[in-house]
Short mmCIF file of C-alpha atoms in Angstrom, two decimals:
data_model
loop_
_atom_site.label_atom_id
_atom_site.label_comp_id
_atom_site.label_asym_id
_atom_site.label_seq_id
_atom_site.Cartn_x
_atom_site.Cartn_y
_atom_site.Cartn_z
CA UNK A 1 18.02 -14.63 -34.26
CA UNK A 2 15.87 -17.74 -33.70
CA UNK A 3 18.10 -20.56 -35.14
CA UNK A 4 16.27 -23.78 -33.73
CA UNK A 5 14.96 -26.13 -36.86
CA UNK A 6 11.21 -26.02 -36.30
CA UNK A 7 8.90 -23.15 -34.71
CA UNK A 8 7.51 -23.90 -31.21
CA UNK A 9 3.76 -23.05 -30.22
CA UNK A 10 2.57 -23.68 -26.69
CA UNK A 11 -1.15 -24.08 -26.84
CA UNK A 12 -2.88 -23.22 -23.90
CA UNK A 13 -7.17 -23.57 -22.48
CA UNK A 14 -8.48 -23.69 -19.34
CA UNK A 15 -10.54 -26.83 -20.47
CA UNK A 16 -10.18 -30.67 -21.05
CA UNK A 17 -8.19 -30.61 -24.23
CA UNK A 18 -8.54 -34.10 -25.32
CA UNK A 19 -12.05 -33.21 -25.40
CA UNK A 20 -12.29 -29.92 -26.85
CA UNK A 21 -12.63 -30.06 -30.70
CA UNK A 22 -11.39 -25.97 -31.39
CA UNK A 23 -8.19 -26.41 -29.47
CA UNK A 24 -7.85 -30.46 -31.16
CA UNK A 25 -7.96 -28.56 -34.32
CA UNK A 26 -5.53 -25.88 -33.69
CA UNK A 27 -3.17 -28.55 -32.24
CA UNK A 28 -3.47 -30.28 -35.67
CA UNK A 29 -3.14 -27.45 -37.71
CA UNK A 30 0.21 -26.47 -36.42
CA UNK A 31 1.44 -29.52 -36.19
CA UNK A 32 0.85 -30.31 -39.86
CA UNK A 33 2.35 -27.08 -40.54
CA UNK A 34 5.88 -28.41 -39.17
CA UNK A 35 5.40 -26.89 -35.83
CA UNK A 36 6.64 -28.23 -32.39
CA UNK A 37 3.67 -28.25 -29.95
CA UNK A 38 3.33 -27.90 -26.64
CA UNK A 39 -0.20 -27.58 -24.16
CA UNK A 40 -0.76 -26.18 -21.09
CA UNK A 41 -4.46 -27.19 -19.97
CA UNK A 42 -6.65 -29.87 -17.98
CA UNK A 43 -6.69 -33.69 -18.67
CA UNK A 44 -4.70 -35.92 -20.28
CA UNK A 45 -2.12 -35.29 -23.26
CA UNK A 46 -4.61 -33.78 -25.55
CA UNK A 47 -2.92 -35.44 -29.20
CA UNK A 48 -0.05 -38.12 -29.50
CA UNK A 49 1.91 -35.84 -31.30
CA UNK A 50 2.12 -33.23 -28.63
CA UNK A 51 5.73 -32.50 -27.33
CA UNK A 52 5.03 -31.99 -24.00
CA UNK A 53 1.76 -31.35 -22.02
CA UNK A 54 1.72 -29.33 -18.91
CA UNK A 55 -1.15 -30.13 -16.74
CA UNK A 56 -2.52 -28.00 -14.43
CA UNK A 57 -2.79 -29.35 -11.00
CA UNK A 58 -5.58 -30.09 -8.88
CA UNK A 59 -7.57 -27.51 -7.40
CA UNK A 60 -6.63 -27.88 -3.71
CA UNK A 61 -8.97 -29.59 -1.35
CA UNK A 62 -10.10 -26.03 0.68
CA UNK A 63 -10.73 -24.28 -2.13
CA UNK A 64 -13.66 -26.92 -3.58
CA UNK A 65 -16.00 -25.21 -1.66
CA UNK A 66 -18.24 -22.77 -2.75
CA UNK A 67 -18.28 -21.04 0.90
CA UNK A 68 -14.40 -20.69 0.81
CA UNK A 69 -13.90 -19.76 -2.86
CA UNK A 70 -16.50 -16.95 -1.77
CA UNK A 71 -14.40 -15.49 0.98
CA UNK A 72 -11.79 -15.38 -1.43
CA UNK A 73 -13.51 -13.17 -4.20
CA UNK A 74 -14.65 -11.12 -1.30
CA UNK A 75 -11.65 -10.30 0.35
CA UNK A 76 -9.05 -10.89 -1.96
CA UNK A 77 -7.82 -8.11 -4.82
CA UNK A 78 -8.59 -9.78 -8.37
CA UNK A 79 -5.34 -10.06 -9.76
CA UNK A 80 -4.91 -12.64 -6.06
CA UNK A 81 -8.09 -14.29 -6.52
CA UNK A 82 -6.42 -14.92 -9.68
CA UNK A 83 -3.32 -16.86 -8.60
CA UNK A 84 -4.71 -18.08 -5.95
CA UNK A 85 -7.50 -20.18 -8.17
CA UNK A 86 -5.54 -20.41 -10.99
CA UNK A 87 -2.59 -19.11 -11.41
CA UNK A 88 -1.20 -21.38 -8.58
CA UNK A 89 -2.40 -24.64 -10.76
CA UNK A 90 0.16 -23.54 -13.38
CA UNK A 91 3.24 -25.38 -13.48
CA UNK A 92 6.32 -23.49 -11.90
CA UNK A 93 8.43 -23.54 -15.50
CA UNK A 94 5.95 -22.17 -17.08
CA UNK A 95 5.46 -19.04 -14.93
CA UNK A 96 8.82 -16.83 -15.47
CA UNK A 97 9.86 -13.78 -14.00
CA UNK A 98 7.03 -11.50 -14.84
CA UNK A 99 6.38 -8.62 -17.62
CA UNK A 100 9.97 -9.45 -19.23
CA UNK A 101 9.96 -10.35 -23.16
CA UNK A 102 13.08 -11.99 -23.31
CA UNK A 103 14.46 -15.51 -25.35
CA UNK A 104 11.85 -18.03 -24.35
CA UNK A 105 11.11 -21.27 -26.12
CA UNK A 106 8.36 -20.30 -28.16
CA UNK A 107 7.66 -18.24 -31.52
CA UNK A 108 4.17 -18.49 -30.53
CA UNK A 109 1.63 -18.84 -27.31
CA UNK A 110 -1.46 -19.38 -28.51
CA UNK A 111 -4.44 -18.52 -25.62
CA UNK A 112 -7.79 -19.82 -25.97
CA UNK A 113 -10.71 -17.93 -24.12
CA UNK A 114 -9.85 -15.80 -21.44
CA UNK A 115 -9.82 -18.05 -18.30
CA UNK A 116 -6.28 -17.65 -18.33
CA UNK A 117 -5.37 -14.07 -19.71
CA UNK A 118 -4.07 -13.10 -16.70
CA UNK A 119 -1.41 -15.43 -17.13
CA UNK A 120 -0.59 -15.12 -20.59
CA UNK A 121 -0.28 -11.23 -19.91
CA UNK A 122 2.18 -11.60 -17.00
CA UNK A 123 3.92 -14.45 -17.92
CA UNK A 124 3.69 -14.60 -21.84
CA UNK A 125 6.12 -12.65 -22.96
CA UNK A 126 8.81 -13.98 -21.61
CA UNK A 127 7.87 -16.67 -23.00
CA UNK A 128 7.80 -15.94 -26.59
CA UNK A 129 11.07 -16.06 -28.05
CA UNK A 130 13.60 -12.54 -29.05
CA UNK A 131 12.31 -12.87 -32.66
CA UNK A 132 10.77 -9.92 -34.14
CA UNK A 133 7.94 -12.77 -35.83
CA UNK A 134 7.47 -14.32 -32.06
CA UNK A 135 3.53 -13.72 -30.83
CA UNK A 136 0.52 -13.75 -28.73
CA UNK A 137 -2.88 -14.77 -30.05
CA UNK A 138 -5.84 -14.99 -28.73
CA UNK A 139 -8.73 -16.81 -29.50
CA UNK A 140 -11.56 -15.32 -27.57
CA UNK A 141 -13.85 -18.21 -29.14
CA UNK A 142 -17.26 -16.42 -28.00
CA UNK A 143 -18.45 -12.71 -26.88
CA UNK A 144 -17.47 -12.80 -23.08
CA UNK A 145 -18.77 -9.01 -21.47
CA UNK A 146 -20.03 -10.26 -18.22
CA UNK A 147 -23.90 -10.19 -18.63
CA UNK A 148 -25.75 -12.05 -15.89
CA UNK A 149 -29.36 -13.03 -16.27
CA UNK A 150 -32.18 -11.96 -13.98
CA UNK A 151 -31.68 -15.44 -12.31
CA UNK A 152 -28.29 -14.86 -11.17
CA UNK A 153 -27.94 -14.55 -7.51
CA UNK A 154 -27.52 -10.76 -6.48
CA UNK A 155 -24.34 -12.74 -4.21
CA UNK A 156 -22.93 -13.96 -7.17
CA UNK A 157 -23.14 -10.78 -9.14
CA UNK A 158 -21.33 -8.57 -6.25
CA UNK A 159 -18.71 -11.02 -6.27
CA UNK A 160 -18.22 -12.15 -9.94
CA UNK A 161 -18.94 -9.24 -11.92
CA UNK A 162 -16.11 -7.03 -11.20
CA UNK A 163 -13.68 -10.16 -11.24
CA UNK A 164 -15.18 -10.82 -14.60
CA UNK A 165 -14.93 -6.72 -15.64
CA UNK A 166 -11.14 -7.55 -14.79
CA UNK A 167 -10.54 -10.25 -16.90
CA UNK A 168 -12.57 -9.13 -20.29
CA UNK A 169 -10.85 -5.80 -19.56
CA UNK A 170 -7.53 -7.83 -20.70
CA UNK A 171 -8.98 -8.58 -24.42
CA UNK A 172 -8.11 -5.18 -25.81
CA UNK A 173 -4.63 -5.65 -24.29
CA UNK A 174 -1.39 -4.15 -26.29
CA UNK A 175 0.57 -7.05 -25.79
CA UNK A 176 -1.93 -9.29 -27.36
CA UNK A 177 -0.50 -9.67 -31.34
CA UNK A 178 -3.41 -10.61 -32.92
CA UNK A 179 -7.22 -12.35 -32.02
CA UNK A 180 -9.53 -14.10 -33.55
CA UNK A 181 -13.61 -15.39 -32.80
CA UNK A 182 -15.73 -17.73 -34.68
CA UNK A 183 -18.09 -15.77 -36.18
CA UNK A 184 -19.05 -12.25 -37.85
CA UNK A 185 -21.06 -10.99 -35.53
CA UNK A 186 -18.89 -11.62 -32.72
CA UNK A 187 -15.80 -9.81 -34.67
CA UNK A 188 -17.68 -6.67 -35.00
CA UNK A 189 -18.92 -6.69 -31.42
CA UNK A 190 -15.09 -7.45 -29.69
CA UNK A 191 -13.78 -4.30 -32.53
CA UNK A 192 -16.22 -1.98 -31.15
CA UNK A 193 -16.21 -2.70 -27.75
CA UNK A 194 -12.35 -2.39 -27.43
CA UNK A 195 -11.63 -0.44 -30.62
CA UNK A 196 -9.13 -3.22 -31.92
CA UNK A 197 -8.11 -4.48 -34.59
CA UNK A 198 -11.07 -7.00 -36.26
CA UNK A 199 -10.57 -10.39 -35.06
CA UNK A 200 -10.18 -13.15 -37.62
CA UNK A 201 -13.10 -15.44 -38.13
CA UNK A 202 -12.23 -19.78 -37.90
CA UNK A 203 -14.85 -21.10 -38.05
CA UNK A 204 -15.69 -24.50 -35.74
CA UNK A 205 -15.39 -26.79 -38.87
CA UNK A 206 -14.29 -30.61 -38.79
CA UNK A 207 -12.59 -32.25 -40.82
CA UNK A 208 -13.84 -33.77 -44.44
CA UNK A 209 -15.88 -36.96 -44.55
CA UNK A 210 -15.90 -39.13 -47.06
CA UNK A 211 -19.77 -39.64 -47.06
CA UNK A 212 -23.09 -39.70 -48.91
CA UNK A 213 -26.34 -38.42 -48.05
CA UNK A 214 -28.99 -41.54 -47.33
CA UNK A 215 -32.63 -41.36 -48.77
CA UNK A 216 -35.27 -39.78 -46.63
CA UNK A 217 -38.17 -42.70 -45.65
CA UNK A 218 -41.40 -39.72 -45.95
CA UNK A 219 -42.86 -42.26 -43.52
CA UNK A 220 -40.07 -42.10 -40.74
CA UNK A 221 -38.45 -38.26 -40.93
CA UNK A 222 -34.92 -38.43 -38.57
CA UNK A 223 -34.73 -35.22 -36.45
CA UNK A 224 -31.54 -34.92 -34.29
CA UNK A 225 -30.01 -32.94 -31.78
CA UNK A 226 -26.27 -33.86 -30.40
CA UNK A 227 -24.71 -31.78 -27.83
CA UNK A 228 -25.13 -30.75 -23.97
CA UNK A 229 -28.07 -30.90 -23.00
CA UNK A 230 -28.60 -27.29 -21.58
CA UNK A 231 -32.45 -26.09 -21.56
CA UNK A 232 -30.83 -22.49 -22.74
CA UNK A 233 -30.15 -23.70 -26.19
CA UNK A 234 -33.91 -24.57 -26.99
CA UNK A 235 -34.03 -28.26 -26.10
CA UNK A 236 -37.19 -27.01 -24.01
CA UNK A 237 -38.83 -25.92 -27.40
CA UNK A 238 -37.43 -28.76 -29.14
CA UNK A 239 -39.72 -31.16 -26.97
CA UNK A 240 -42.66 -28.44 -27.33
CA UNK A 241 -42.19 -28.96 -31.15
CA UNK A 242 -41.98 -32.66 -31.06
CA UNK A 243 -45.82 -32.79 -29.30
CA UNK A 244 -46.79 -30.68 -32.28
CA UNK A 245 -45.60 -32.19 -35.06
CA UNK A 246 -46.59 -35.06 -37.74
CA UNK A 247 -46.67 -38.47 -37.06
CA UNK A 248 -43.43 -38.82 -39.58
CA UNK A 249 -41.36 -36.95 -37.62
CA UNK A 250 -38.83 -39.15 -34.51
CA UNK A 251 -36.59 -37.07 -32.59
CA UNK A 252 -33.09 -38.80 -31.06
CA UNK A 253 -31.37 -37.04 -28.66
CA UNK A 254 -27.72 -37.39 -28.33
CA UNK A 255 -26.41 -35.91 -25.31
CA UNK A 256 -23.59 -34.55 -23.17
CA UNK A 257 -23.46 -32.54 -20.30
CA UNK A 258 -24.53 -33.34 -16.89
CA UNK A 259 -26.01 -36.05 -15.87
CA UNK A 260 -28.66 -33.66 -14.07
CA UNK A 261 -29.15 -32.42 -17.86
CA UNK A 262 -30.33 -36.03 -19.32
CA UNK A 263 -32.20 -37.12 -16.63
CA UNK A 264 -34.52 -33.67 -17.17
CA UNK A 265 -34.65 -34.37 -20.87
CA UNK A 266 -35.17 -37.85 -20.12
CA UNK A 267 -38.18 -36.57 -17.48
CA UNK A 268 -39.67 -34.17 -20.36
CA UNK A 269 -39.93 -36.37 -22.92
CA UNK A 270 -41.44 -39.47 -21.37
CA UNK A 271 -45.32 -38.26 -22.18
CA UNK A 272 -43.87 -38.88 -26.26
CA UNK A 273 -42.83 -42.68 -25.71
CA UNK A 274 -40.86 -43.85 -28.52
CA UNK A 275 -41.10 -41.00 -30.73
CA UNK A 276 -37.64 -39.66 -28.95
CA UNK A 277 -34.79 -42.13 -28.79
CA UNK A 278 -31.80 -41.47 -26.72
CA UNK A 279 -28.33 -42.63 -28.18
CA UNK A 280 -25.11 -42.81 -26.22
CA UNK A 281 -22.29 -40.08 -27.59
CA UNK A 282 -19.80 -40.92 -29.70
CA UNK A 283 -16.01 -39.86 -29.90
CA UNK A 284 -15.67 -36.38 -31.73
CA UNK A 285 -14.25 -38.10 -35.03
CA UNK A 286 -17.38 -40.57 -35.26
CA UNK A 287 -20.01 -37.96 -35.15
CA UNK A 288 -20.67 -37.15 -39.00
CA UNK A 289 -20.80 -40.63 -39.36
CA UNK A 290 -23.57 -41.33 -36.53
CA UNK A 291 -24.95 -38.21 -37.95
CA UNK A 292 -25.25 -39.43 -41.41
CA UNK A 293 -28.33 -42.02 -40.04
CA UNK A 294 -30.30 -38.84 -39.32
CA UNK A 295 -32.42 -36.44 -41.60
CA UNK A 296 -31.98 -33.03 -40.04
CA UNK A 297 -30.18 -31.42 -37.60
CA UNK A 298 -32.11 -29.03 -35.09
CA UNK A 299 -30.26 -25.96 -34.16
CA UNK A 300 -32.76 -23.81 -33.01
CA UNK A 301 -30.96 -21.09 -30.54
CA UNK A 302 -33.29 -18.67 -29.34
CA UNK A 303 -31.08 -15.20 -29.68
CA UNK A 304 -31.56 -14.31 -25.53
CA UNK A 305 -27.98 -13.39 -25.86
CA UNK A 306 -25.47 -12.20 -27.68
CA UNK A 307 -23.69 -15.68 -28.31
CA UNK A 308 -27.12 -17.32 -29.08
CA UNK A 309 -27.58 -14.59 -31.58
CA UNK A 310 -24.48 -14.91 -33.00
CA UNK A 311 -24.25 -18.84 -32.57
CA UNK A 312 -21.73 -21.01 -34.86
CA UNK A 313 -21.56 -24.26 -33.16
CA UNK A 314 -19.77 -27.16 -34.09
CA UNK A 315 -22.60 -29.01 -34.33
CA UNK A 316 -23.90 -26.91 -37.66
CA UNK A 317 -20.19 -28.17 -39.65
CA UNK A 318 -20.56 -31.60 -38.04
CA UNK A 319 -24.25 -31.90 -39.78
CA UNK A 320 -22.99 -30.59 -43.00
CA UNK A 321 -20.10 -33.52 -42.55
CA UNK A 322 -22.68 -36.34 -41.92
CA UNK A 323 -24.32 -34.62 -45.16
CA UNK A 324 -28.05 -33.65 -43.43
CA UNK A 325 -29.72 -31.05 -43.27
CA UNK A 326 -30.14 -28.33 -40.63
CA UNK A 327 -33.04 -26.43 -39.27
CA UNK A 328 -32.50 -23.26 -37.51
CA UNK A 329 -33.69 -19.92 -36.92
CA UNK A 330 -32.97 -16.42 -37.64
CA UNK A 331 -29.37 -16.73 -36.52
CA UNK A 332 -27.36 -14.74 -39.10
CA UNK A 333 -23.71 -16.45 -39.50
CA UNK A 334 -25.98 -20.23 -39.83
CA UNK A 335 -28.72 -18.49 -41.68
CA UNK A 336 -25.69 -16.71 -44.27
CA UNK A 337 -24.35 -20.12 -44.72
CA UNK A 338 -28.12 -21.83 -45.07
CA UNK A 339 -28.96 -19.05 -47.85
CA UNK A 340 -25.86 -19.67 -49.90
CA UNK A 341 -25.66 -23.25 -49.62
CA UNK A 342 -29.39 -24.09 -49.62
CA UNK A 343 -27.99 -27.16 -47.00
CA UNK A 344 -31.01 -26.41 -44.64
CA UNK A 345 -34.74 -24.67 -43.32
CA UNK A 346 -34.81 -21.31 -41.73
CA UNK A 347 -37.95 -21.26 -39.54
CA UNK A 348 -39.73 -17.58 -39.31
CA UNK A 349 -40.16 -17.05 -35.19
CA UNK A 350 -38.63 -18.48 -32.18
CA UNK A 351 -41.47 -20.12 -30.82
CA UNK A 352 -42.17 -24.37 -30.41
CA UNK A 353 -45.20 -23.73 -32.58
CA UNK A 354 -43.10 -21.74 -35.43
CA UNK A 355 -40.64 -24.35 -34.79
CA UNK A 356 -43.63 -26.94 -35.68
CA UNK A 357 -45.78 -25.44 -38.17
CA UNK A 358 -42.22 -25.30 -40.38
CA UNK A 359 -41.49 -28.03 -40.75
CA UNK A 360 -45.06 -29.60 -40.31
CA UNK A 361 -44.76 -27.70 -44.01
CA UNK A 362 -41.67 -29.24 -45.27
CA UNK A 363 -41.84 -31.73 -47.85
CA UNK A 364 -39.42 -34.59 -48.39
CA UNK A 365 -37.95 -33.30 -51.59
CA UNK A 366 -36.79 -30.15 -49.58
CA UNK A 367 -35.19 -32.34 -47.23
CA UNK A 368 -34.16 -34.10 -49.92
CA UNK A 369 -32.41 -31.29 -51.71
CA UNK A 370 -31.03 -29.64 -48.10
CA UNK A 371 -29.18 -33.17 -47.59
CA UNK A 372 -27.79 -32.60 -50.94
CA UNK A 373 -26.70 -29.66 -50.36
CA UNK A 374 -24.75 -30.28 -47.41
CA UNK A 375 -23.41 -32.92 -49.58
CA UNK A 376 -22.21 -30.25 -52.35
CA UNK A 377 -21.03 -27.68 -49.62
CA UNK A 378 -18.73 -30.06 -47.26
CA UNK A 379 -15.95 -29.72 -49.43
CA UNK A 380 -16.07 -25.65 -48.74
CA UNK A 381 -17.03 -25.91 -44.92
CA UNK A 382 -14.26 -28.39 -43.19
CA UNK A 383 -11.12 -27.62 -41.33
CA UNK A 384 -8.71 -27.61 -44.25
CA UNK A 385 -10.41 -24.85 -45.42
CA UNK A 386 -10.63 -22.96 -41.82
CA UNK A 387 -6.59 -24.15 -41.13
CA UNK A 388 -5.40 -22.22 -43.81
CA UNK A 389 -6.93 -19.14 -41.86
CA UNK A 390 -5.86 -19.75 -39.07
CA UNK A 391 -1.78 -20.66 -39.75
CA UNK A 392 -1.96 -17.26 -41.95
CA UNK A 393 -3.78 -15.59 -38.58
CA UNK A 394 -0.94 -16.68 -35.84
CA UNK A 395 2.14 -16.49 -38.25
CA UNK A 396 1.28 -12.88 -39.09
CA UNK A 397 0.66 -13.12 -42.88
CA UNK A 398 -3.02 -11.50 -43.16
CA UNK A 399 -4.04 -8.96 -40.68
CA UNK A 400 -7.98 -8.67 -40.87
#
């Protein structure tokens, strides 16, 4: 019988964690629920009111190279390649005798994406505690079958894919209590694919602002865009649009990613002058606020796969937070949320010119009333709302 005075959860991504907003959340969430938390992960303590932190070491010097991580996906079996670039970065107390469920410190181990499943699977349950109530959850965030574009080196695919095969394989796992995804579409695909159990759907909401929406000026129309600045999640169309559009309309760019990223943005966009404005990013807390400046949010995420199709990103909560409106596509979880709600404009196509001629047709009152919207709808789409989900997901009290 587990008699300690508080549960214990050891929270673990193969990620920054101070910088990751899902696994900041879940951190929270527990420990405003009275639970003792622990991470395993890369970086820095992740919260200040984190118990202990377990970082994972350095990857050694050798193994930075391309050439000789190569040779070791070619002649090494997976579950090696594994420890050898990864499993070996773990710290010692936190990899136990293998395969044994036996009285370990924590009613819960809580595994974000699957970087690290084949840890959590060998070493996990002996490190859940002896109570009946102790688990394993997984959140798989996004869809993960390996699916390499046309682009992808034919080297990288004979090396990757089956190590990849491997480690999705490990989703539909017995050992694994319970799972969960951000969005519908991504639930149905991981129960049919491994005939499981329906993950539960938390959504990537932050927490409630206290904030009001500010008056469009029709003369000056505030498009943004915050995020990394990846050409796959139609920043290239974005700039197409821009050359297209009204005189009324100013883009700003807020970016994060490479540095590689920015400078190409910064490249493309130099023919439009001061009609796209670059601002510095701001910590994850701040954004609604530096949001709230803005008009509308542009998430427009061509669907070339299945996460693009299915797309949830933080950045659609974080607009309805800094109470603008969004503009997106036909992406069904935003679009649900954009047809209840009325907080934003669905374009018809996934073209720069359908991306245009939209909102070349959008009026200021229908900005307007999408700002006011989001404004109505923040106190429904924040992480109070998605906490209470998840503590009912990873204590066991709803099964979905």
């Amino acid at each position: 019988m587990n008699d300690r005075p508080t549960k214990a959860a050891l929270v673990v991504c193969y990620s920054n964690l101070a910088t990751d907003p899902r696994v900041v959340r879940q951190i929270d969430w527990l420990v405003g629920a009275g639970w003792q938390v622990d991470t395993l992960g890369l970086g820095p303590t992740p919260r200040p009111d984190v118990r202990h932190h377990f970082p994972m070491t350095e990857l050694p010097r050798l193994l930075t190279s391309s050439l000789i991580r190569g040779v070791v996906h070619a002649l090494l079996p997976k579950p090696t390649r594994f420890d050898v670039l990864l499993g070996s970065r773990i710290p010692a107390q936190l990899r136990p005798r293998r395969g044994v469920r036996g009285s370990g410190p924590y009613d819960l181990v809580l595994v974000n994406d699957i970087d690290l499943l084949p840890w959590a699977l060998a070493h996990g349950p002996a490190l859940v505690s002896d109570d009946p109530g102790a688990r394993i959850h997984l959140d798989v965030h996004e869809y993960h079958r390996w699916a390499p574009s046309p682009e992808t080196p034919f080297a990288t695919r004979a090396l990757m894919g089956g190590y990849h095969r491997w480690t999705t394989a490990m989703i539909g796992s017995p050992a694994i209590t319970s799972r969960s995804t951000v969005a519908d579409g991504i639930a149905d695909l991981y129960a049919a694919d491994f005939g499981i159990d329906r993950p539960s759907i938390v959504r990537n909401s932050p927490g409630y602002v206290e904030l009001a929406p500010r008056a469009v000026d029709p003369e000056r129309i505030e498009l943004v865009y915050h995020g990394n600045a990846e050409m796959a999640r139609g920043l290239d169309l974005l700039i197409d649009a821009v050359r297209l559009l009204d005189e009324r309309y100013h883009l700003n760019l807020m970016l994060t990613g490479s540095a590689d990223g920015r400078a190409r943005l910064r490249e493309l966009t130099r023919d439009l002058g001061d009609r796209v404005e670059f601002h510095d990013p701001v910590p994850m807390a701040d954004v609604p606020a530096k949001l709230n400046a803005f008009d509308l949010e542009v998430i427009f995420y061509p669907p070339t796969s299945p996460n693009f199709l299915h797309s949830f990103p933080n950045k659609f909560f974080e607009a309805v937070q800094g109470r603008i409106g969004v503009v997106i596509g036909g992406s069904p979880s935003m679009e649900a949320i954009v047809r209840r709600y009325g907080n934003g404009i669905i374009v018809d196509g996934w073209t720069a010119a359908d991306l245009a001629r939209t909102l070349n047709e959008t009026t200021v009152d229908r900005i307007d009333a999408a700002k006011r919207a989001a404004d109505a709808c923040a106190h429904d789409l924040n992480s109070d709302v998605e906490g209470a989900v998840f503590l009912r997901e990873v204590t066991g009290e709803v099964r979905r």
